[in-house]
Tab-separated table of C-alpha atoms in Angstrom:
chain	number	residue	atom	x	y	z
A	1	MET	CA	25.468	-22.670	51.948
A	2	ALA	CA	26.669	-19.177	50.971
A	3	ALA	CA	25.149	-16.257	52.832
A	4	THR	CA	22.491	-14.360	50.920
A	5	ALA	CA	22.147	-10.580	50.753
A	6	LEU	CA	19.212	-10.895	53.159
A	7	ASP	CA	21.450	-12.828	55.560
A	8	THR	CA	24.064	-10.111	55.351
A	9	LEU	CA	21.512	-7.398	56.102
A	10	ARG	CA	20.206	-9.424	59.063
A	11	GLY	CA	23.635	-9.393	60.631
A	12	SER	CA	24.069	-11.392	63.836
A	13	ASP	CA	20.359	-11.371	64.723
A	14	SER	CA	19.034	-14.627	63.276
A	15	THR	CA	15.493	-13.788	64.474
A	16	ARG	CA	15.311	-10.657	62.329
A	17	TRP	CA	12.603	-10.913	59.669
A	18	SER	CA	11.528	-14.303	60.981
A	19	ASN	CA	8.412	-14.421	58.802
A	20	ILE	CA	10.485	-13.982	55.636
A	21	ALA	CA	12.801	-16.751	56.829
A	22	GLY	CA	9.855	-18.992	57.768
A	23	ALA	CA	8.233	-18.497	54.371
A	24	LYS	CA	11.522	-19.501	52.716
A	25	VAL	CA	11.698	-22.722	54.756
A	26	LEU	CA	8.063	-23.562	53.988
A	27	SER	CA	8.605	-22.803	50.298
A	28	ASP	CA	11.532	-25.226	50.171
A	29	GLN	CA	9.399	-27.917	51.816
A	30	LYS	CA	6.482	-27.377	49.469
A	31	ARG	CA	8.691	-27.447	46.362
A	32	THR	CA	10.149	-30.758	47.513
A	33	GLU	CA	6.620	-32.077	48.024
A	34	LEU	CA	5.631	-30.781	44.608
A	35	ASN	CA	8.638	-32.393	42.987
A	36	ASN	CA	7.731	-35.727	44.565
A	37	LEU	CA	4.151	-35.406	43.336
A	38	ALA	CA	4.707	-34.318	39.749
A	39	GLY	CA	8.411	-34.109	39.007
A	40	ASP	CA	8.306	-37.252	36.875
A	41	LEU	CA	5.679	-36.049	34.408
A	42	LEU	CA	7.975	-34.007	32.130
A	43	THR	CA	11.281	-35.725	31.488
A	44	THR	CA	12.004	-34.767	27.857
A	45	ASP	CA	13.902	-31.690	26.701
A	46	GLU	CA	10.731	-30.188	25.214
A	47	GLY	CA	8.690	-29.394	28.317
A	48	THR	CA	8.859	-28.158	31.884
A	49	LEU	CA	6.477	-27.735	34.810
A	50	ILE	CA	6.848	-24.173	36.086
A	51	ILE	CA	5.480	-22.611	39.263
A	52	PHE	CA	4.822	-18.934	39.872
A	53	GLY	CA	3.516	-16.795	42.712
A	54	SER	CA	4.444	-17.010	46.371
A	55	LEU	CA	5.935	-20.501	46.095
A	56	ALA	CA	8.344	-19.379	43.362
A	57	ARG	CA	9.213	-16.204	45.316
A	58	ASP	CA	10.058	-18.089	48.562
A	59	GLU	CA	7.037	-16.442	50.196
A	60	TYR	CA	4.710	-19.404	50.705
A	61	THR	CA	2.406	-19.104	53.730
A	62	ALA	CA	-0.659	-20.848	55.136
A	63	GLY	CA	-3.455	-20.226	52.658
A	64	SER	CA	-1.209	-19.669	49.629
A	65	ASP	CA	-2.460	-21.178	46.400
A	66	LEU	CA	-0.337	-22.724	43.661
A	67	ASP	CA	0.051	-21.135	40.222
A	68	TRP	CA	1.598	-23.476	37.657
A	69	THR	CA	1.971	-23.953	33.908
A	70	VAL	CA	3.141	-26.775	31.682
A	71	LEU	CA	5.445	-24.932	29.279
A	72	ILE	CA	6.354	-26.621	26.001
A	73	ASP	CA	9.394	-25.640	23.971
A	74	GLY	CA	9.053	-27.994	21.039
A	75	ARG	CA	6.622	-29.510	18.597
A	76	ALA	CA	2.949	-29.872	19.422
A	77	ASP	CA	1.932	-33.297	20.673
A	78	SER	CA	-1.556	-34.505	21.574
A	79	ARG	CA	-0.068	-36.173	24.668
A	80	HIS	CA	0.721	-32.786	26.164
A	81	PHE	CA	-2.888	-32.407	27.275
A	82	GLU	CA	-2.663	-35.738	29.054
A	83	VAL	CA	0.327	-34.379	30.980
A	84	VAL	CA	-1.692	-31.303	31.969
A	85	ARG	CA	-4.561	-33.528	33.100
A	86	GLN	CA	-2.218	-35.583	35.266
A	87	VAL	CA	-0.647	-32.465	36.779
A	88	LYS	CA	-4.088	-31.158	37.705
A	89	GLU	CA	-5.099	-34.516	39.158
A	90	ARG	CA	-1.993	-34.807	41.310
A	91	LEU	CA	-1.738	-31.208	42.477
A	92	GLU	CA	-5.235	-29.835	42.981
A	93	GLY	CA	-6.119	-32.286	45.727
A	94	ARG	CA	-3.034	-31.234	47.713
A	95	PHE	CA	-2.502	-27.604	46.685
A	96	GLY	CA	-5.886	-26.442	45.395
A	97	LYS	CA	-6.668	-24.812	42.066
A	98	PRO	CA	-4.798	-21.846	40.533
A	99	GLY	CA	-6.486	-18.451	40.559
A	100	PRO	CA	-9.661	-17.926	38.520
A	101	ALA	CA	-8.056	-15.608	35.929
A	102	GLU	CA	-7.001	-18.624	33.772
A	103	VAL	CA	-3.446	-17.332	33.390
A	104	PHE	CA	-2.183	-20.524	35.050
A	105	GLY	CA	-3.105	-24.200	35.308
A	106	SER	CA	-2.869	-24.902	31.585
A	107	LEU	CA	-0.650	-25.709	28.619
A	108	VAL	CA	1.511	-22.892	27.198
A	109	PHE	CA	3.863	-22.896	24.205
A	110	SER	CA	7.102	-20.898	24.197
A	111	HIS	CA	6.433	-19.632	20.655
A	112	ASP	CA	3.801	-17.190	21.913
A	113	LEU	CA	5.999	-15.925	24.750
A	114	VAL	CA	8.955	-15.281	22.446
A	115	HIS	CA	7.392	-14.073	19.213
A	116	LEU	CA	4.289	-12.203	20.356
A	117	ILE	CA	5.888	-9.337	22.276
A	118	GLY	CA	3.732	-6.310	21.596
A	119	GLY	CA	1.068	-5.941	18.954
A	120	ASP	CA	-2.524	-7.088	18.854
A	121	ASP	CA	-1.713	-10.768	19.392
A	122	ASP	CA	0.148	-10.134	22.646
A	123	THR	CA	-2.825	-10.558	24.957
A	124	ASN	CA	-2.798	-9.555	28.615
A	125	LYS	CA	-2.640	-13.245	29.473
A	126	ASN	CA	0.374	-13.869	27.234
A	127	MET	CA	2.188	-10.759	28.464
A	128	LYS	CA	1.635	-11.679	32.128
A	129	ARG	CA	2.926	-15.205	31.564
A	130	ARG	CA	6.052	-13.879	29.869
A	131	LEU	CA	6.891	-11.279	32.525
A	132	LEU	CA	6.152	-13.631	35.397
A	133	LEU	CA	8.388	-16.202	33.702
A	134	LEU	CA	11.206	-13.656	34.025
A	135	LEU	CA	10.340	-12.151	37.404
A	136	GLU	CA	9.038	-14.990	39.583
A	137	SER	CA	9.191	-18.484	38.075
A	138	THR	CA	10.829	-21.748	39.168
A	139	PRO	CA	10.935	-25.095	37.318
A	140	ILE	CA	9.910	-28.343	39.017
A	141	GLY	CA	11.362	-31.728	38.186
A	142	SER	CA	14.603	-33.064	36.782
A	143	SER	CA	17.683	-31.187	35.595
A	144	THR	CA	16.189	-31.498	32.102
A	145	SER	CA	13.156	-29.504	33.231
A	146	ARG	CA	15.435	-26.805	34.615
A	147	GLN	CA	17.363	-26.694	31.350
A	148	VAL	CA	14.163	-26.206	29.346
A	149	HIS	CA	13.115	-23.383	31.681
A	150	GLU	CA	16.478	-21.636	31.375
A	151	ARG	CA	16.526	-22.079	27.599
A	152	ILE	CA	13.140	-20.376	27.209
A	153	VAL	CA	14.102	-17.574	29.601
A	154	ASN	CA	17.303	-17.029	27.634
A	155	VAL	CA	15.499	-16.883	24.280
A	156	VAL	CA	12.947	-14.385	25.623
A	157	LEU	CA	15.710	-12.168	27.022
A	158	ASN	CA	17.650	-12.346	23.760
A	159	ARG	CA	14.540	-11.192	21.912
A	160	TYR	CA	14.266	-8.151	24.194
A	161	VAL	CA	17.956	-7.254	23.855
A	162	GLU	CA	18.561	-7.977	20.164
A	163	GLU	CA	15.676	-5.746	19.049
A	164	ASP	CA	16.380	-2.916	21.478
A	165	ALA	CA	17.302	0.368	19.796
A	166	SER	CA	19.416	1.233	22.862
A	167	PHE	CA	21.999	-1.330	21.777
A	168	ILE	CA	22.332	-0.499	18.083
A	169	ARG	CA	25.996	-0.185	17.170
A	170	GLY	CA	27.196	3.390	17.534
A	171	ASN	CA	25.269	4.115	20.728
A	172	ARG	CA	27.994	4.030	23.363
A	173	ARG	CA	26.247	5.825	26.223
A	174	SER	CA	27.302	4.328	29.532
A	175	ASP	CA	23.828	4.775	31.017
A	176	ARG	CA	21.887	2.846	28.393
A	177	ILE	CA	19.637	0.105	29.716
A	178	PRO	CA	17.368	-2.590	28.168
A	179	ARG	CA	14.505	-0.198	27.524
A	180	PHE	CA	12.478	-2.651	25.411
A	181	LEU	CA	12.312	-4.977	28.418
A	182	LEU	CA	11.719	-2.119	30.864
A	183	ASN	CA	8.759	-0.879	28.815
A	184	ASP	CA	7.194	-4.340	29.075
A	185	VAL	CA	7.869	-4.459	32.832
A	186	VAL	CA	6.071	-1.119	33.214
A	187	ARG	CA	3.226	-2.313	30.983
A	188	PHE	CA	2.944	-5.430	33.145
A	189	TRP	CA	2.686	-3.358	36.342
A	190	ARG	CA	0.117	-0.952	34.915
A	191	THR	CA	-1.933	-3.844	33.531
A	192	ILE	CA	-2.011	-5.506	36.945
A	193	ALA	CA	-3.213	-2.246	38.493
A	194	VAL	CA	-5.951	-1.807	35.881
A	195	ASP	CA	-6.991	-5.459	36.133
A	196	TYR	CA	-7.272	-5.069	39.897
A	197	ALA	CA	-10.019	-2.488	39.369
A	198	ASN	CA	-11.722	-4.655	36.745
A	199	LYS	CA	-11.652	-7.724	39.011
A	200	TYR	CA	-13.434	-5.747	41.704
A	201	ARG	CA	-16.328	-5.232	39.317
A	202	ALA	CA	-16.235	-8.699	37.732
A	203	ARG	CA	-16.043	-10.548	41.061
A	204	GLY	CA	-18.452	-8.378	42.984
A	205	GLY	CA	-15.796	-7.196	45.429
A	206	ASP	CA	-14.738	-10.737	46.407
A	207	LYS	CA	-11.501	-10.679	48.477
A	208	TRP	CA	-11.108	-6.978	47.713
A	209	ALA	CA	-9.259	-6.008	50.893
A	210	LEU	CA	-6.704	-8.824	50.710
A	211	ARG	CA	-6.083	-8.191	47.003
A	212	ASN	CA	-5.630	-4.488	47.787
A	213	ILE	CA	-2.842	-5.242	50.262
A	214	LYS	CA	-1.226	-7.756	47.909
A	215	LEU	CA	-1.216	-5.172	45.116
A	216	ARG	CA	0.542	-2.704	47.400
A	217	MET	CA	3.083	-5.266	48.644
A	218	SER	CA	3.945	-8.405	46.646
A	219	ARG	CA	2.833	-7.046	43.264
A	220	LYS	CA	4.766	-3.819	43.843
A	221	LEU	CA	7.784	-5.867	44.904
A	222	ILE	CA	7.708	-7.759	41.588
A	223	PHE	CA	7.549	-4.516	39.606
A	224	THR	CA	10.360	-2.912	41.612
A	225	SER	CA	12.514	-5.983	41.062
A	226	GLY	CA	11.859	-5.785	37.310
A	227	LEU	CA	12.715	-2.078	37.239
A	228	LEU	CA	15.958	-2.676	39.132
A	229	MET	CA	16.713	-5.663	36.895
A	230	CYS	CA	16.923	-3.259	33.961
A	231	ILE	CA	18.583	-0.185	35.463
A	232	THR	CA	21.265	-2.052	37.424
A	233	TRP	CA	22.883	-2.920	34.106
A	234	ALA	CA	23.988	0.719	33.887
A	235	LEU	CA	25.293	0.600	37.494
A	236	ARG	CA	27.766	-2.218	36.824
A	237	GLU	CA	31.512	-1.681	36.927
A	238	ALA	CA	32.696	-0.542	33.498
A	239	ASP	CA	34.889	-3.218	31.936
A	240	GLY	CA	35.916	-1.526	28.710
A	241	SER	CA	34.558	-4.337	26.552
A	242	HIS	CA	34.061	-3.785	22.859
A	243	ASP	CA	30.500	-2.787	22.070
A	244	ALA	CA	29.855	-6.000	20.118
A	245	LEU	CA	30.045	-7.949	23.374
A	246	PHE	CA	27.391	-5.917	25.141
A	247	ALA	CA	24.411	-7.992	23.949
A	248	PRO	CA	25.566	-11.358	25.365
A	249	LYS	CA	26.812	-9.668	28.556
A	250	ILE	CA	23.524	-7.936	29.240
A	251	VAL	CA	21.635	-11.185	28.608
A	252	THR	CA	23.886	-12.824	31.190
A	253	HIS	CA	23.144	-10.009	33.653
A	254	LEU	CA	19.402	-10.374	33.127
A	255	THR	CA	19.526	-14.176	33.271
A	256	GLU	CA	21.305	-14.113	36.622
A	257	TRP	CA	18.590	-11.774	37.915
A	258	THR	CA	15.844	-14.217	36.898
A	259	ARG	CA	17.461	-16.933	39.048
A	260	ARG	CA	16.870	-15.011	42.281
A	261	PRO	CA	13.576	-14.381	44.074
A	262	PRO	CA	12.559	-10.697	44.084
A	263	LEU	CA	13.209	-10.190	47.803
A	264	GLU	CA	16.795	-11.381	47.444
A	265	SER	CA	17.396	-9.171	44.401
A	266	LEU	CA	15.991	-6.196	46.289
A	267	ALA	CA	18.211	-7.053	49.276
A	268	MET	CA	21.290	-7.091	47.005
A	269	VAL	CA	20.520	-3.604	45.719
A	270	ILE	CA	19.780	-2.260	49.203
A	271	HIS	CA	22.926	-3.808	50.642
A	272	ARG	CA	25.049	-2.165	47.975
A	273	HIS	CA	23.329	1.189	47.549
A	274	ALA	CA	21.085	1.943	50.550
A	275	PRO	CA	21.693	-0.274	53.620
A	276	GLU	CA	20.067	2.357	55.823
A	277	LEU	CA	16.706	1.441	54.253
A	278	ALA	CA	16.861	-2.249	55.206
A	279	ASP	CA	14.597	-1.935	58.254
A	280	GLU	CA	12.008	0.198	56.463
A	281	VAL	CA	11.759	-2.235	53.558
A	282	PHE	CA	12.038	-5.640	55.188
A	283	ASP	CA	10.324	-4.931	58.532
A	284	ASN	CA	7.176	-4.012	56.649
A	285	TYR	CA	7.398	-6.899	54.205
A	286	ASP	CA	7.973	-9.276	57.103
A	287	ALA	CA	4.773	-7.962	58.721
A	288	PHE	CA	2.933	-8.520	55.431
A	289	LEU	CA	3.970	-12.174	55.350
A	290	ALA	CA	2.969	-12.530	59.008
A	291	LEU	CA	-0.506	-11.297	58.065
A	292	LEU	CA	-0.779	-13.795	55.194
A	293	ASN	CA	0.300	-16.605	57.512
A	294	ASP	CA	-2.351	-15.715	60.103
A	295	GLN	CA	-5.390	-17.634	58.872
A	296	GLU	CA	-7.805	-15.690	61.056
A	297	GLN	CA	-6.571	-12.293	59.880
A	298	ARG	CA	-6.301	-13.447	56.294
A	299	GLY	CA	-9.831	-14.846	56.365
A	300	HIS	CA	-11.112	-11.624	57.863
A	301	LEU	CA	-9.566	-9.532	55.075
A	302	GLU	CA	-10.876	-11.916	52.408
A	303	LYS	CA	-14.428	-11.245	53.596
A	304	LEU	CA	-14.021	-7.501	54.164
A	305	SER	CA	-15.901	-5.265	51.727
A	306	PRO	CA	-14.461	-1.976	50.428
A	307	GLU	CA	-17.345	-0.169	52.115
A	308	ASP	CA	-16.203	-1.464	55.519
A	309	ALA	CA	-12.444	-1.659	54.982
A	310	TYR	CA	-11.516	1.924	55.845
A	311	ALA	CA	-13.130	1.618	59.257
A	312	ASP	CA	-11.515	-1.753	59.995
A	313	ALA	CA	-8.496	-1.852	62.323
A	314	ASP	CA	-6.855	-4.876	60.664
A	315	PHE	CA	-7.131	-3.437	57.177
A	316	LEU	CA	-5.878	-0.028	58.281
A	317	ALA	CA	-2.887	-1.603	60.032
A	318	ALA	CA	-2.011	-3.616	56.917
A	319	ARG	CA	-2.517	-0.533	54.755
A	320	ASP	CA	-0.204	1.468	57.011
A	321	ARG	CA	2.506	-1.171	56.570
A	322	ALA	CA	1.979	-1.034	52.794
A	323	ILE	CA	2.299	2.767	52.798
A	324	LYS	CA	5.564	2.558	54.751
A	325	PHE	CA	6.854	-0.107	52.335
A	326	ASP	CA	5.964	2.174	49.421
A	327	GLN	CA	7.709	5.129	51.065
A	328	ALA	CA	10.862	3.063	51.593
A	329	LEU	CA	10.899	1.975	47.949
A	330	THR	CA	10.406	5.592	46.880
A	331	LYS	CA	13.471	6.591	48.930
A	332	LEU	CA	15.451	3.784	47.302
A	333	LEU	CA	14.471	4.821	43.788
A	334	PHE	CA	14.647	8.616	44.128
A	335	GLU	CA	16.743	9.641	47.132
A	336	ALA	CA	19.178	7.132	48.610
A	337	ASP	CA	21.644	6.720	45.758
A	338	PRO	CA	22.379	9.280	43.012
A	339	GLY	CA	23.162	6.579	40.451
A	340	ILE	CA	19.817	4.842	40.939
A	341	SER	CA	17.806	8.057	41.137
A	342	SER	CA	19.294	9.479	37.933
A	343	LEU	CA	18.438	6.299	36.017
A	344	VAL	CA	14.904	6.113	37.437
A	345	LYS	CA	14.304	9.759	36.525
A	346	LYS	CA	15.665	9.188	33.021
A	347	TYR	CA	13.853	5.923	32.240
A	348	GLY	CA	11.085	5.458	34.805
A	349	VAL	CA	8.478	7.645	33.102
A	350	PHE	CA	9.556	8.443	29.558
């Protein structure tokens, strides 16, 4: 098996970031188990069972739940709901139910993900499904299921690129990026942050402390990966291609990004542009995964109220790790590499 960017950053110390490595091993095991449980339910070229969340990101730990969707890319069929029922029946006894937000654990049609980008009909739920499809999704089942997943991803990315004013013929700036997609990535991140505050009110503070740390760590990782997914297009080696070829080439760039988990994509950027930040980024993320894998600590944070959190040693230690992770990402985006920082300054806000 070829060495990953994370492997390269680890160097000769195989014990470095052991919690990240352990989560990867457990994720592989759980996906195999999942494939054995439900991989036979979608065998046509019109549907795929897709997982999201920690299992898709190679970050599965003790206590992780399973977020999944049956995604249909074809005509409506009354039997689709029977497939969803069977998926629920087979998975919920072994993996538990998806989160209570109702974004997952249901039937979704590709039409809404592709055609309802922006506008009144693009609900928060639809937007989250679309961005998570691009940033942290993995298909389960046969090669046909994987083909359906890749086909939908490709169509969504083509929609973002083909209608992006940055790529209208005549605009030959070397630093242009897929801004249409980036705007949706930013909207996704801001929506998550706003929803976090709303969930505190709607759920009476349930699991507030743990969700706070996840927002600062795994959710921020997903956003950073999406930001880098867009701006790294402008950091590629110039190949002198005719402008007409830019659209398919950028779709290829974005598609390749969707095939990697966010941690690996981040490791690739750090290895190339800021290797001195490897410890600051991955030491703190490794500690985050260690916390999630510690059932006692995790359970403690799930029960901790916001009124008590800022006097709690476990929460403050986790928060300190999250602050250091944030500071490392800030260095990556604004200080470590002039090419990255110039693009973030140009596109990150306006």
